[in-house]
XYZ file of C-alpha atoms in Angstrom:
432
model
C -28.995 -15.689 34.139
C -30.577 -13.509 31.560
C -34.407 -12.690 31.523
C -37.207 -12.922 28.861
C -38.471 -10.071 26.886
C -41.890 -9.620 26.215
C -41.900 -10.967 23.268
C -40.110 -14.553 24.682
C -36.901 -13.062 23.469
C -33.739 -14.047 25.952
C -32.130 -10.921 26.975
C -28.585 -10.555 28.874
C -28.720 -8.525 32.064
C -26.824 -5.088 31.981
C -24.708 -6.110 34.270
C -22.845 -9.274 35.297
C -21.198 -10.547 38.360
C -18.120 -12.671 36.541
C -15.456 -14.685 38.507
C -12.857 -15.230 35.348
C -10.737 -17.987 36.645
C -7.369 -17.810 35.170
C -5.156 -20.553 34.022
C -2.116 -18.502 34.681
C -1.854 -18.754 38.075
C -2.468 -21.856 39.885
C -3.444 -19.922 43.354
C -6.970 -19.041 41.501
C -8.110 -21.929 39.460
C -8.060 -24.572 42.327
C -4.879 -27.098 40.690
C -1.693 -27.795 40.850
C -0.448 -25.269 37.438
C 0.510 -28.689 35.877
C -0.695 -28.393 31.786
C -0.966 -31.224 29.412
C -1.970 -30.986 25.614
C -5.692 -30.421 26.052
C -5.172 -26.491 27.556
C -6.505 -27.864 31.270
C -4.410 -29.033 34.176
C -3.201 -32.650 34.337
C -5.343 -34.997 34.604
C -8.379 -32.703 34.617
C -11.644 -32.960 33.196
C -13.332 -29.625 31.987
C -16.522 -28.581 33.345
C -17.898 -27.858 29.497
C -16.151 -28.612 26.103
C -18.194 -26.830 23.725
C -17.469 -28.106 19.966
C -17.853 -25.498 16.756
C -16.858 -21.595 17.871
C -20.183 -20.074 15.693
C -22.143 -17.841 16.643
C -24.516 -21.257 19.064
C -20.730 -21.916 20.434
C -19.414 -19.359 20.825
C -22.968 -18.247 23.141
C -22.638 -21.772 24.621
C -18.758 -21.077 25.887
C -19.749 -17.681 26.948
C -22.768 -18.585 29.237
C -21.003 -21.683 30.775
C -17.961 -19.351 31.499
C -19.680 -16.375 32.734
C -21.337 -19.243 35.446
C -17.338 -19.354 36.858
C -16.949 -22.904 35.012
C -14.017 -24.208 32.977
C -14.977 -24.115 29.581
C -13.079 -25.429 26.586
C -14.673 -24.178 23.284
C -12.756 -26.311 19.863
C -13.214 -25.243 16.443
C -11.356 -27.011 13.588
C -10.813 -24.290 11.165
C -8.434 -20.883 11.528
C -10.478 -17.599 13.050
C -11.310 -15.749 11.472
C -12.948 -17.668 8.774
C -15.439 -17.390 6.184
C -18.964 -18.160 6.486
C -22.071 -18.810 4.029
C -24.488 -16.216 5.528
C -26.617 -13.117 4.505
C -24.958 -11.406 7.702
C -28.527 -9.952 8.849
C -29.024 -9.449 12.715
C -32.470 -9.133 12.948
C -33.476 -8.363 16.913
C -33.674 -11.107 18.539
C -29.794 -11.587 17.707
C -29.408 -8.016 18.851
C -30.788 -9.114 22.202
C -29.335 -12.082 23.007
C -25.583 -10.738 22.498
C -23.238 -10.539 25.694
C -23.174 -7.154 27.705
C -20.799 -4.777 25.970
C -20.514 -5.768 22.627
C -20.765 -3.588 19.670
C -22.052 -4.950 16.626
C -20.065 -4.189 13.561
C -22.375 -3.515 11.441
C -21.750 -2.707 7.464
C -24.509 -0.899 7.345
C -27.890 -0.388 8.565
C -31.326 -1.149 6.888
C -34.956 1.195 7.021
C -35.789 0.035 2.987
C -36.837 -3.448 1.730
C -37.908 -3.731 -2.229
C -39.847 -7.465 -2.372
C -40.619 -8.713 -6.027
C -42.029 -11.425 -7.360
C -39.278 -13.472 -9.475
C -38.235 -9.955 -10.685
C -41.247 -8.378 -11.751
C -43.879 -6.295 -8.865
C -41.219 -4.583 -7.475
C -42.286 -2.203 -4.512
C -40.414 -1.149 -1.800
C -41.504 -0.264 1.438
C -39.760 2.265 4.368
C -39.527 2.489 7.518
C -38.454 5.453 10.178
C -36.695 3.494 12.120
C -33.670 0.691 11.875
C -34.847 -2.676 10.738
C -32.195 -4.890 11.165
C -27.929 -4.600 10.690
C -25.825 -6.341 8.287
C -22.454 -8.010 9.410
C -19.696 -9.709 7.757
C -19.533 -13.058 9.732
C -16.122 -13.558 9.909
C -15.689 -10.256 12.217
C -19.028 -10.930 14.152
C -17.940 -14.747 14.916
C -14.798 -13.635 15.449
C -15.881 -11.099 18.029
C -18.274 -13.469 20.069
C -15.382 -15.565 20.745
C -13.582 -12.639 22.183
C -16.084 -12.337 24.840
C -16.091 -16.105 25.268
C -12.336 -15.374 26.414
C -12.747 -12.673 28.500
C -15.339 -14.549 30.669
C -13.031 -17.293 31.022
C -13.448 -19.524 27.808
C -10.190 -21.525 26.608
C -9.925 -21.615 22.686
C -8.083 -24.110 20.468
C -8.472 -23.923 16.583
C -7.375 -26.075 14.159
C -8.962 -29.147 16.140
C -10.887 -31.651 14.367
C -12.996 -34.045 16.415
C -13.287 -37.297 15.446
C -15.229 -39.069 18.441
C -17.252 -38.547 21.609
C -17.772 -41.587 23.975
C -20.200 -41.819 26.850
C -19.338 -45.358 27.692
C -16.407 -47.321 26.843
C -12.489 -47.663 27.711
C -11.655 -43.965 27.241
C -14.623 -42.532 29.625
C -13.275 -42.923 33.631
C -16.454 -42.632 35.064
C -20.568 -42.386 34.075
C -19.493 -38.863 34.722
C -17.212 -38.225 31.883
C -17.403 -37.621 28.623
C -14.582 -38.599 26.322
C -13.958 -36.366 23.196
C -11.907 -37.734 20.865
C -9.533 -35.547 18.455
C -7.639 -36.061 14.938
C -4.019 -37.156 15.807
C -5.377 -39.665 18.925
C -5.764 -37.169 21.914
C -8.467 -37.285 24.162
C -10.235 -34.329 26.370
C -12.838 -35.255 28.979
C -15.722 -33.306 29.619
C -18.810 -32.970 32.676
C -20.770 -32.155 29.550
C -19.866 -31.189 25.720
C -22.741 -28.994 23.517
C -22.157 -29.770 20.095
C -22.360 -26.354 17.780
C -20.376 -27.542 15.349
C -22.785 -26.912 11.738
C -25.458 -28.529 10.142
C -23.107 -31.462 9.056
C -21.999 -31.890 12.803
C -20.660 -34.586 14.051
C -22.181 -33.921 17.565
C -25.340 -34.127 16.025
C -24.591 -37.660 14.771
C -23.913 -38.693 18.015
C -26.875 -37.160 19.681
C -29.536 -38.730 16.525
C -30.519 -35.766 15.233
C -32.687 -36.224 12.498
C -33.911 -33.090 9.783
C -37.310 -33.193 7.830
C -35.851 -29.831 5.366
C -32.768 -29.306 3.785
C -32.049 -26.756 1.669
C -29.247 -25.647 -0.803
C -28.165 -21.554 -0.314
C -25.607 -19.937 -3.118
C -24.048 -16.769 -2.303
C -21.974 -14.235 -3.901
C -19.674 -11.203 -2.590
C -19.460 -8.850 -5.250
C -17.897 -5.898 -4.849
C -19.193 -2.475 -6.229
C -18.365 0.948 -7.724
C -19.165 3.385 -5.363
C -21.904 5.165 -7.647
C -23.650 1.473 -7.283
C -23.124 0.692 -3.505
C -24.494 4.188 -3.219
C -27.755 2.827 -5.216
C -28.123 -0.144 -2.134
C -27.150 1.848 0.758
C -29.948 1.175 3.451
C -32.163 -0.965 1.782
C -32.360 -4.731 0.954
C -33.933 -6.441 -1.977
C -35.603 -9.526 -1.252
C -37.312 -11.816 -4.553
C -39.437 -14.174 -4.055
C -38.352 -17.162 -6.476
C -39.433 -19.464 -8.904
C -38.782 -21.983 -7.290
C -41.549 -23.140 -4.854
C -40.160 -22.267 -1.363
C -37.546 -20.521 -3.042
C -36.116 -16.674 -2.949
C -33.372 -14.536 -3.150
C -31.610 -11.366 -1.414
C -29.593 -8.792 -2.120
C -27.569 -7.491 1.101
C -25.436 -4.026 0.909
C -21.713 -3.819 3.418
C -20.159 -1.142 2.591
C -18.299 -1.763 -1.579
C -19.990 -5.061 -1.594
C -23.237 -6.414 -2.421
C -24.082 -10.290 -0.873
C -26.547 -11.486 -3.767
C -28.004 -14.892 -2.875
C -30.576 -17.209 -3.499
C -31.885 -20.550 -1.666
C -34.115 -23.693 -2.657
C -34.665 -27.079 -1.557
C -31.883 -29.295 -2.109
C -32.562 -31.535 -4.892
C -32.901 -27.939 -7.559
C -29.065 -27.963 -7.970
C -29.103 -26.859 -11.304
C -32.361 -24.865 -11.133
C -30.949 -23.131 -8.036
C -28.019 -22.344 -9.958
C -29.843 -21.326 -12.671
C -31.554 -18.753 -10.543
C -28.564 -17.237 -9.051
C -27.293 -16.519 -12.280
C -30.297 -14.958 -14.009
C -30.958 -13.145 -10.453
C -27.464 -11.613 -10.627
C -27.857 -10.269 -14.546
C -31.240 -9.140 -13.422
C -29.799 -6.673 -11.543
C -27.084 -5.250 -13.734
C -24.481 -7.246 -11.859
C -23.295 -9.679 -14.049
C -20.430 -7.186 -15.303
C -18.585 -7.744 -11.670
C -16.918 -10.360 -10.513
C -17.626 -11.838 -7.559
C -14.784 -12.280 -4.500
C -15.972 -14.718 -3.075
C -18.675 -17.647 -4.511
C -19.656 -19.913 -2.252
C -22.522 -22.491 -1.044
C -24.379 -23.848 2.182
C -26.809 -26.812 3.209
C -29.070 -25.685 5.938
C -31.060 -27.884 7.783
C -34.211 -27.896 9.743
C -34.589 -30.745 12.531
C -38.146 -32.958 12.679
C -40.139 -32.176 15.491
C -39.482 -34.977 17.086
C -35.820 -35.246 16.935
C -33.552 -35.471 20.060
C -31.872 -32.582 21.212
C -29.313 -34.421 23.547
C -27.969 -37.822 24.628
C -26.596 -38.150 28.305
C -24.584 -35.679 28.693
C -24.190 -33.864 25.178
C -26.039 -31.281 24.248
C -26.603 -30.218 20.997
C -27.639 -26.167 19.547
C -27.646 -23.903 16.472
C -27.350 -25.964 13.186
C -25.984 -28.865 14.962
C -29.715 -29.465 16.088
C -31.342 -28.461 12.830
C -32.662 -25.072 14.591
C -33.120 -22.231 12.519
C -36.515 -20.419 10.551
C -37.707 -22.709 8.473
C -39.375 -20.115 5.695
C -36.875 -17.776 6.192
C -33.894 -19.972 7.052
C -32.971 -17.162 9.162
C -30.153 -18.873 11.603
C -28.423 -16.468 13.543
C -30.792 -15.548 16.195
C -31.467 -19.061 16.814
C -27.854 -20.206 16.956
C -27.356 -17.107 19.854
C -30.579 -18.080 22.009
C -30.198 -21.628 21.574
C -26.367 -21.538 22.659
C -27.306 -19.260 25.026
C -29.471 -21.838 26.897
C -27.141 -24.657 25.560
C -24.403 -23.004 28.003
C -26.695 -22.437 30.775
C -28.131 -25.658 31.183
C -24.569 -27.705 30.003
C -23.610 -26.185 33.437
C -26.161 -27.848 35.684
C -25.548 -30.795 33.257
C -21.712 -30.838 34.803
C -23.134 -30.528 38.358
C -25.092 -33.688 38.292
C -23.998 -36.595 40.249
C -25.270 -39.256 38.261
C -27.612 -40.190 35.355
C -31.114 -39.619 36.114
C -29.983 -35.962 37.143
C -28.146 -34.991 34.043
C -31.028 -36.969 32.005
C -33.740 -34.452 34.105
C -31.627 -31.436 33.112
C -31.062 -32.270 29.788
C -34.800 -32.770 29.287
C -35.209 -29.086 30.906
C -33.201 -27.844 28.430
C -35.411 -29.047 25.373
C -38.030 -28.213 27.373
C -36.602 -24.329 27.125
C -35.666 -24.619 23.405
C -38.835 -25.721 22.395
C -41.173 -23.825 24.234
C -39.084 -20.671 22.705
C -37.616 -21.470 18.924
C -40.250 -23.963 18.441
C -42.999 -22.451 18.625
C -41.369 -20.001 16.236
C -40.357 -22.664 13.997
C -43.881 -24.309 13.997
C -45.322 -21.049 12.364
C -42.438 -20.744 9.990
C -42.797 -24.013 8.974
C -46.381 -23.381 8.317
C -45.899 -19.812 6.482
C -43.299 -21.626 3.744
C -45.996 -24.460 3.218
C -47.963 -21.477 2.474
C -45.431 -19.411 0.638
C -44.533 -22.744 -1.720
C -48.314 -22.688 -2.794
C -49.240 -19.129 -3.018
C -46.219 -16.785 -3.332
C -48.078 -14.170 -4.955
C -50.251 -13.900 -2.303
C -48.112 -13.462 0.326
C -46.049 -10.513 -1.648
C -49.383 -9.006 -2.263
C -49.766 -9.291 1.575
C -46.402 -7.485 2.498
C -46.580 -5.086 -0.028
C -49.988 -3.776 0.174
C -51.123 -4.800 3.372
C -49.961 -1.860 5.917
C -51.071 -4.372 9.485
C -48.934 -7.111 6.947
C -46.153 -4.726 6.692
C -46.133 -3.306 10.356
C -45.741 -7.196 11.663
C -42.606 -7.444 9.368
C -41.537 -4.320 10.953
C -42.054 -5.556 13.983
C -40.556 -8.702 14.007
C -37.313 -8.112 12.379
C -36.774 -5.054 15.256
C -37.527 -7.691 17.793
C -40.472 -6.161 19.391
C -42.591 -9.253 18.507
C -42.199 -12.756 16.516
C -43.957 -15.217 14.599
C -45.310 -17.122 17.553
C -46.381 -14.088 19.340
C -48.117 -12.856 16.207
C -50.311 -16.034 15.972
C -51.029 -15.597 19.565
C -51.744 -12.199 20.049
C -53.728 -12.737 16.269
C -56.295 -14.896 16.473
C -57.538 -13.692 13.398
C -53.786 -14.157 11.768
C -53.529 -18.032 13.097
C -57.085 -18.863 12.037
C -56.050 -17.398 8.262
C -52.655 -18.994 8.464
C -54.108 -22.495 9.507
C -56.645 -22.039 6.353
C -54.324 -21.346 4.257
C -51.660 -24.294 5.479
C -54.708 -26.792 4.967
């Protein structure tokens, strides 16, 4: 089981002790080699089926493999596929990767300029690495890899339509039924539902979302002589939308110029995109790819599982809520999704799986949500008074370090407030 940093950031050990059980030869996964439709042996129920094979699944699958269980991780579309994302892997998604992996990064940031709906423009270094930039399709694409090598079966191109905890297709209070497009049925110890912030696993469970917001991305690629311009640093603009902003994000021959708003701005979101993109001498290019996202933040008092389904990542509404930053929450949360989905399978009857389940929303929010409390508190802030907080980051060097800080991994919002008194009691001022 992986430890805690110092900062409350989940860290994989080094080194693992794996049993891979193989569903090649019947002599090492304990059945009789007999296969239906649903990858597993007849009859068989799987230990975990984890739905969605993002970045929270695909750390789900892994963890509840890597504990020797038999794991079933679904996603419905083709991998690898295209995602709505910045790409930035800030360190506490560094940290909470599997042993071994390399991240592919597109390049690798020390420079952010911040302005204020285009105009104060100042950009502040750093000496060392602030945070990566990915293309998601390779990054997802590559979690799932490990997810296989510690034992995790994959099937794409699988749409679920249903999960049952009671009823005609469950055998026992045991059981979970999963039900798929085309009428077949897998059955589960336990199922963690990863699959988005429209997830159907999430319906299931009740999870309920207090902020919703509308993100519109580009991929436009570059002349060299302009990618050359971006290489290293980010732009990020705070917009005028309240609560709003926009990035610029440099991989390689392509810029990712975004923006994001509450939903409801359509039009003025829209709006913003466009004038962001001529602002910056970009409107010349064509963009490969256009594309747009609803994230969503959960209430704080909204369930994180029911019986035996768990639910992380986006399916549970966790993410930053100023920041919408997603990615390191969708790791850690899946992380622990997988972990405790395990001792979720091991229990013998309801009250037991109810305790565990409780344990592991215990662990989520005594982690993400405290870090999610202060976000929410800094874009209550930031919707008010975004001046003041660019004056803060820009001009502010102990302002500036804690950014530093943060997106290396070395500390985090929560820990900030704590360690801070002075930067909670000013925070909580300016929230009232």
């Amino acid at each position: 089981m992986p430890g805690t940093g110092a900062a409350g950031i989940p860290r994989w050990p080094k080194r693992e002790q794996q049993t891979i059980v193989s569903s090649e030869n019947p002599a090492t996964d304990g059945t009789d080699g007999n296969e239906t439709g649903d990858g597993g042996p007849s009859g068989s129920v799987w230990d975990v089926v984890v739905v969605g094979a993002g970045p929270a699944g695909a750390s789900a699958a892994y963890a509840a493999a890597s504990a020797g269980r038999r794991v079933l991780l679904l996603e419905k579309a083709e991998l690898p596929r295209y995602k709505t994302c910045g790409g930035g892997i800030i360190g506490p998604s560094r940290d909470s990767l599997p042993p071994g992996f390399v991240l592919p990064f597109k390049d690798r940031i020390n420079a952010v300029t911040f302005s204020l709906n285009g105009r104060y423009t100042r950009t502040r270094r750093s000496k060392k690495m602030l945070f990566g930039l990915i293309n998601r399709p390779e990054f997802d694409a590559q979690l799932v890899e490990h997810a296989q090598k510690a034992g995790a079966e994959l099937r794409t191109g699988v749409t679920v339509t249903s999960v049952e905890q009671h009823g005609s297709a469950v055998p026992d209070r045991r059981t979970v039924a999963v039900g798929l497009q085309g009428g077949e049925t897998i059955l589960a110890r336990a199922v963690v539902g990863a699959d988005g912030s429209a997830s159907r696993i999430g319906a299931h469970v009740g999870v309920e979302m207090d902020q919703v917001d509308l993100g519109l991305e580009a991929e436009i690629p570059v002349p060299q002589s302009v990618a050359e311009d971006w290489q290293g640093r980010v732009l990020i603009d705070w917009g005028p939308i309240p609560g709003s902003y926009g990035w610029v994000f440099p991989k390689g021959d392509t810029l990712t110029v975004g923006v994001i708003s509450a939903k409801g701005e359509g039009a003025a979101t829209k709006r913003y995109l466009e004038d962001f993109i001529a602002r910056l001498g970009l409107a010349g290019f064509d963009p490969s790819i256009s594309s747009g996202h609803l994230t969503r933040c959960r209430a704080d008092d909204s369930p994180l599982s029911r019986g035996r389904v768990l639910v992380c990542g986006d399916a549970a509404g966790l993410l930053e809520p100023w920041t919408r930053e997603g990615i390191s929450f969708a790791l850690r949360s899946g992380r622990l999704a997988g972990e405790w989905a395990v001792r979720v399978a091991e229990a013998h009857d309801a009250v037991d799986a109810r305790r565990q389940a409780l344990n592991y929303a215990f662990a989520v929010k005594a982690g993400l949500g405290v870090e999610m409390a202060v976000g929410k508190s800094m874009l209550a802030v930031f919707e008010r008074k975004p001046g003041l907080l660019h004056a803060v980051l820009t001009s502010v060097r102990p302002a500036w370090n804690a950014f530093a800080r943060i997106t290396r991994g070395s500390s985090s919002l929560g820990e900030l407030v704590r360690t801070h008194p002075m930067a909670g009691r000013a925070l909580s001022r300016l929230d009232r």
